[in-house]
Amino acid sequence: MVNIEVVQPIRDRKKIEAMKKVLLGDLIYGTRNHLLLILGINSGLRISDLLTLRIGDTVIQKGKIRDSIERREKKTGKYRQFILNASVQKAIKLHLDKLGAYSLEQPLFASRKGNGPINRIQAYKILNTAARQVGIQDRIGTHTLRKTFGYHAFKQGIGIEYIQAALNHKTPSETRRYIGIIQDDIDNFINILNL
């Protein structure tokens, strides 16, 4: 039997806010890392799609941030459009203001090594370090961003069918399982049962 460690969504909004502050605290890469968290939890994009974004994907011209982005997902090959909400737009502006000079072809999440973006392992380290600093004990990984998006959408009353469509899942049960709702429901009914 293969032991697959499943990462969890960040369920506690206060922990999300604390992570934002921790990430912004890095004087050199803070705005980049903060943007990674903000864009990830507000878009539901897979890390492979996030890390390939260029600055020009998010801005029309210097100083003018797009309202939405259309991407072809690496995993599915499907096109997906997503809105850049106010939180994302603010984080993009903060990051670009910090950069000062940039080109539209530059990676949004530029690595300090070379001209490319940070890689999946670096993204994992960034997220894990911040999560541990704010006391999150659950397994955290790059999929945590996507799961957090779905989890909080569900908790705010968004229908599972919409979340399913946003995450490109085949069934509502797949989405429930993916975002940790089934486990939450099981834990709740066991607590209530309390024989």
Tab-separated table of C-alpha atoms in Angstrom:
chain	number	residue	atom	x	y	z
A	1	MET	CA	0.000	0.000	0.000
A	2	VAL	CA	1.326	3.439	-0.961
A	3	ASN	CA	1.230	6.090	1.739
A	4	ILE	CA	0.159	9.299	0.020
A	5	GLU	CA	0.278	12.356	2.220
A	6	VAL	CA	-2.726	14.513	1.443
A	7	VAL	CA	-2.374	18.242	1.983
A	8	GLN	CA	-5.151	20.207	3.601
A	9	PRO	CA	-6.828	23.537	2.911
A	10	ILE	CA	-6.140	26.346	5.339
A	11	ARG	CA	-9.462	26.375	7.166
A	12	ASP	CA	-8.836	29.219	9.618
A	13	ARG	CA	-9.138	32.677	8.036
A	14	LYS	CA	-7.082	34.202	10.866
A	15	LYS	CA	-4.210	31.881	9.920
A	16	ILE	CA	-4.513	33.044	6.300
A	17	GLU	CA	-4.273	36.668	7.424
A	18	ALA	CA	-1.285	35.813	9.621
A	19	MET	CA	0.432	34.074	6.680
A	20	LYS	CA	-0.066	37.187	4.537
A	21	LYS	CA	1.733	39.267	7.161
A	22	VAL	CA	4.556	36.744	7.551
A	23	LEU	CA	5.110	36.611	3.792
A	24	LEU	CA	5.117	40.398	3.456
A	25	GLY	CA	7.719	40.568	6.223
A	26	ASP	CA	10.463	39.341	3.863
A	27	LEU	CA	12.086	42.573	2.691
A	28	ILE	CA	13.386	41.135	-0.591
A	29	TYR	CA	10.779	38.593	-1.775
A	30	GLY	CA	7.833	39.507	0.437
A	31	THR	CA	5.537	40.985	-2.191
A	32	ARG	CA	6.214	38.087	-4.608
A	33	ASN	CA	5.524	35.450	-1.970
A	34	HIS	CA	2.483	37.322	-0.673
A	35	LEU	CA	1.129	37.488	-4.229
A	36	LEU	CA	1.667	33.739	-4.645
A	37	LEU	CA	-0.576	33.089	-1.630
A	38	ILE	CA	-3.200	35.691	-2.578
A	39	LEU	CA	-3.471	34.674	-6.229
A	40	GLY	CA	-3.481	30.977	-5.365
A	41	ILE	CA	-6.285	31.147	-2.803
A	42	ASN	CA	-8.374	33.516	-4.931
A	43	SER	CA	-8.084	31.756	-8.299
A	44	GLY	CA	-8.027	28.022	-7.654
A	45	LEU	CA	-5.286	27.628	-10.259
A	46	ARG	CA	-2.876	24.722	-9.992
A	47	ILE	CA	0.661	25.663	-8.999
A	48	SER	CA	1.936	24.675	-12.459
A	49	ASP	CA	-0.373	27.304	-13.969
A	50	LEU	CA	0.410	29.958	-11.349
A	51	LEU	CA	4.165	29.712	-11.716
A	52	THR	CA	4.096	30.139	-15.490
A	53	LEU	CA	2.278	33.485	-15.324
A	54	ARG	CA	4.132	36.448	-16.803
A	55	ILE	CA	3.683	40.019	-15.651
A	56	GLY	CA	1.981	40.720	-19.001
A	57	ASP	CA	-0.699	38.147	-18.116
A	58	THR	CA	-1.802	40.395	-15.247
A	59	VAL	CA	-1.290	43.899	-16.620
A	60	ILE	CA	-2.432	45.481	-19.875
A	61	GLN	CA	0.217	48.171	-19.738
A	62	LYS	CA	2.400	49.674	-17.055
A	63	GLY	CA	0.168	50.493	-14.107
A	64	LYS	CA	-3.068	49.052	-15.562
A	65	ILE	CA	-4.017	45.702	-14.015
A	66	ARG	CA	-6.331	43.369	-15.925
A	67	ASP	CA	-9.803	42.523	-14.618
A	68	SER	CA	-9.418	38.868	-15.602
A	69	ILE	CA	-7.000	36.343	-17.058
A	70	GLU	CA	-7.615	33.521	-19.490
A	71	ARG	CA	-5.290	30.528	-19.212
A	72	ARG	CA	-5.002	27.144	-20.817
A	73	GLU	CA	-4.512	24.719	-17.946
A	74	LYS	CA	-1.416	22.571	-18.282
A	75	LYS	CA	-3.029	19.465	-16.794
A	76	THR	CA	-6.375	19.511	-18.626
A	77	GLY	CA	-5.598	21.590	-21.711
A	78	LYS	CA	-8.888	23.444	-21.082
A	79	TYR	CA	-9.169	27.203	-21.250
A	80	ARG	CA	-10.277	28.878	-18.084
A	81	GLN	CA	-11.020	32.505	-17.389
A	82	PHE	CA	-10.817	33.843	-13.873
A	83	ILE	CA	-11.447	37.232	-12.370
A	84	LEU	CA	-8.692	39.156	-10.634
A	85	ASN	CA	-10.654	40.278	-7.586
A	86	ALA	CA	-9.774	43.334	-5.494
A	87	SER	CA	-7.449	41.356	-3.173
A	88	VAL	CA	-5.490	39.980	-6.124
A	89	GLN	CA	-5.319	43.336	-7.899
A	90	LYS	CA	-4.033	44.995	-4.724
A	91	ALA	CA	-1.357	42.283	-4.273
A	92	ILE	CA	-0.277	42.590	-7.926
A	93	LYS	CA	0.005	46.378	-7.622
A	94	LEU	CA	2.010	46.055	-4.404
A	95	HIS	CA	4.391	43.575	-6.057
A	96	LEU	CA	4.850	45.611	-9.231
A	97	ASP	CA	5.392	48.818	-7.241
A	98	LYS	CA	8.114	47.005	-5.274
A	99	LEU	CA	9.754	45.804	-8.504
A	100	GLY	CA	9.781	49.293	-9.989
A	101	ALA	CA	11.239	48.440	-13.398
A	102	TYR	CA	9.917	45.330	-15.129
A	103	SER	CA	9.032	43.960	-18.539
A	104	LEU	CA	5.722	42.380	-19.466
A	105	GLU	CA	7.593	39.185	-20.457
A	106	GLN	CA	9.140	38.793	-17.010
A	107	PRO	CA	7.807	35.941	-14.818
A	108	LEU	CA	5.308	37.169	-12.233
A	109	PHE	CA	7.028	34.937	-9.658
A	110	ALA	CA	10.620	35.502	-10.739
A	111	SER	CA	13.374	33.369	-9.270
A	112	ARG	CA	16.506	34.989	-7.920
A	113	LYS	CA	18.422	32.426	-10.001
A	114	GLY	CA	18.266	33.035	-13.733
A	115	ASN	CA	15.445	34.549	-15.755
A	116	GLY	CA	12.719	32.016	-15.014
A	117	PRO	CA	10.042	31.683	-12.355
A	118	ILE	CA	10.462	30.025	-8.981
A	119	ASN	CA	9.894	26.286	-9.170
A	120	ARG	CA	7.334	24.102	-7.436
A	121	ILE	CA	9.803	23.105	-4.700
A	122	GLN	CA	10.575	26.745	-3.887
A	123	ALA	CA	6.846	27.557	-3.799
A	124	TYR	CA	6.347	24.617	-1.425
A	125	LYS	CA	9.115	25.886	0.885
A	126	ILE	CA	7.696	29.430	0.882
A	127	LEU	CA	4.202	28.250	1.820
A	128	ASN	CA	5.345	25.673	4.379
A	129	THR	CA	7.679	28.066	6.155
A	130	ALA	CA	4.946	30.700	6.492
A	131	ALA	CA	2.370	28.103	7.590
A	132	ARG	CA	4.643	26.771	10.333
A	133	GLN	CA	5.453	30.310	11.508
A	134	VAL	CA	1.753	30.973	12.122
A	135	GLY	CA	1.182	27.661	13.878
A	136	ILE	CA	-0.491	25.609	11.149
A	137	GLN	CA	0.173	21.956	11.898
A	138	ASP	CA	-1.785	20.384	8.999
A	139	ARG	CA	0.085	19.104	5.964
A	140	ILE	CA	0.603	22.094	3.693
A	141	GLY	CA	1.741	21.987	0.092
A	142	THR	CA	1.279	23.800	-3.172
A	143	HIS	CA	-2.150	22.166	-3.625
A	144	THR	CA	-3.169	23.807	-0.358
A	145	LEU	CA	-3.783	27.066	-2.241
A	146	ARG	CA	-6.268	25.444	-4.606
A	147	LYS	CA	-7.946	23.498	-1.800
A	148	THR	CA	-8.236	26.652	0.322
A	149	PHE	CA	-9.964	28.394	-2.584
A	150	GLY	CA	-12.569	25.633	-2.857
A	151	TYR	CA	-13.002	25.157	0.882
A	152	HIS	CA	-13.719	28.826	1.623
A	153	ALA	CA	-15.960	29.192	-1.420
A	154	PHE	CA	-18.044	26.291	-0.088
A	155	LYS	CA	-18.090	27.676	3.463
A	156	GLN	CA	-19.312	31.023	2.090
A	157	GLY	CA	-22.286	29.295	0.492
A	158	ILE	CA	-21.103	28.878	-3.097
A	159	GLY	CA	-22.787	25.842	-4.637
A	160	ILE	CA	-20.609	22.767	-4.987
A	161	GLU	CA	-21.416	22.597	-8.714
A	162	TYR	CA	-19.807	26.019	-9.256
A	163	ILE	CA	-16.720	25.047	-7.281
A	164	GLN	CA	-16.597	21.782	-9.220
A	165	ALA	CA	-16.633	23.736	-12.498
A	166	ALA	CA	-13.977	26.190	-11.270
A	167	LEU	CA	-11.686	23.323	-10.253
A	168	ASN	CA	-12.473	21.313	-13.407
A	169	HIS	CA	-13.577	18.255	-11.439
A	170	LYS	CA	-15.809	15.556	-12.900
A	171	THR	CA	-18.220	15.105	-9.972
A	172	PRO	CA	-19.435	17.030	-6.922
A	173	SER	CA	-18.245	14.193	-4.666
A	174	GLU	CA	-14.721	14.540	-6.097
A	175	THR	CA	-14.817	18.246	-5.245
A	176	ARG	CA	-16.150	17.633	-1.720
A	177	ARG	CA	-13.417	15.096	-1.060
A	178	TYR	CA	-10.734	17.330	-2.600
A	179	ILE	CA	-11.541	20.385	-0.471
A	180	GLY	CA	-11.908	18.375	2.741
A	181	ILE	CA	-15.641	18.855	3.241
A	182	ILE	CA	-16.398	15.126	3.514
A	183	GLN	CA	-13.836	14.723	6.301
A	184	ASP	CA	-15.234	17.787	8.110
A	185	ASP	CA	-18.748	16.329	7.870
A	186	ILE	CA	-17.588	12.937	9.194
A	187	ASP	CA	-15.739	14.586	12.085
A	188	ASN	CA	-18.818	16.680	12.939
A	189	PHE	CA	-21.257	13.792	12.958
A	190	ILE	CA	-18.905	11.672	15.110
A	191	ASN	CA	-18.673	14.558	17.609
A	192	ILE	CA	-22.451	14.943	17.617
A	193	LEU	CA	-23.074	11.192	17.970
A	194	ASN	CA	-20.977	10.992	21.142
A	195	LEU	CA	-22.465	7.711	22.417
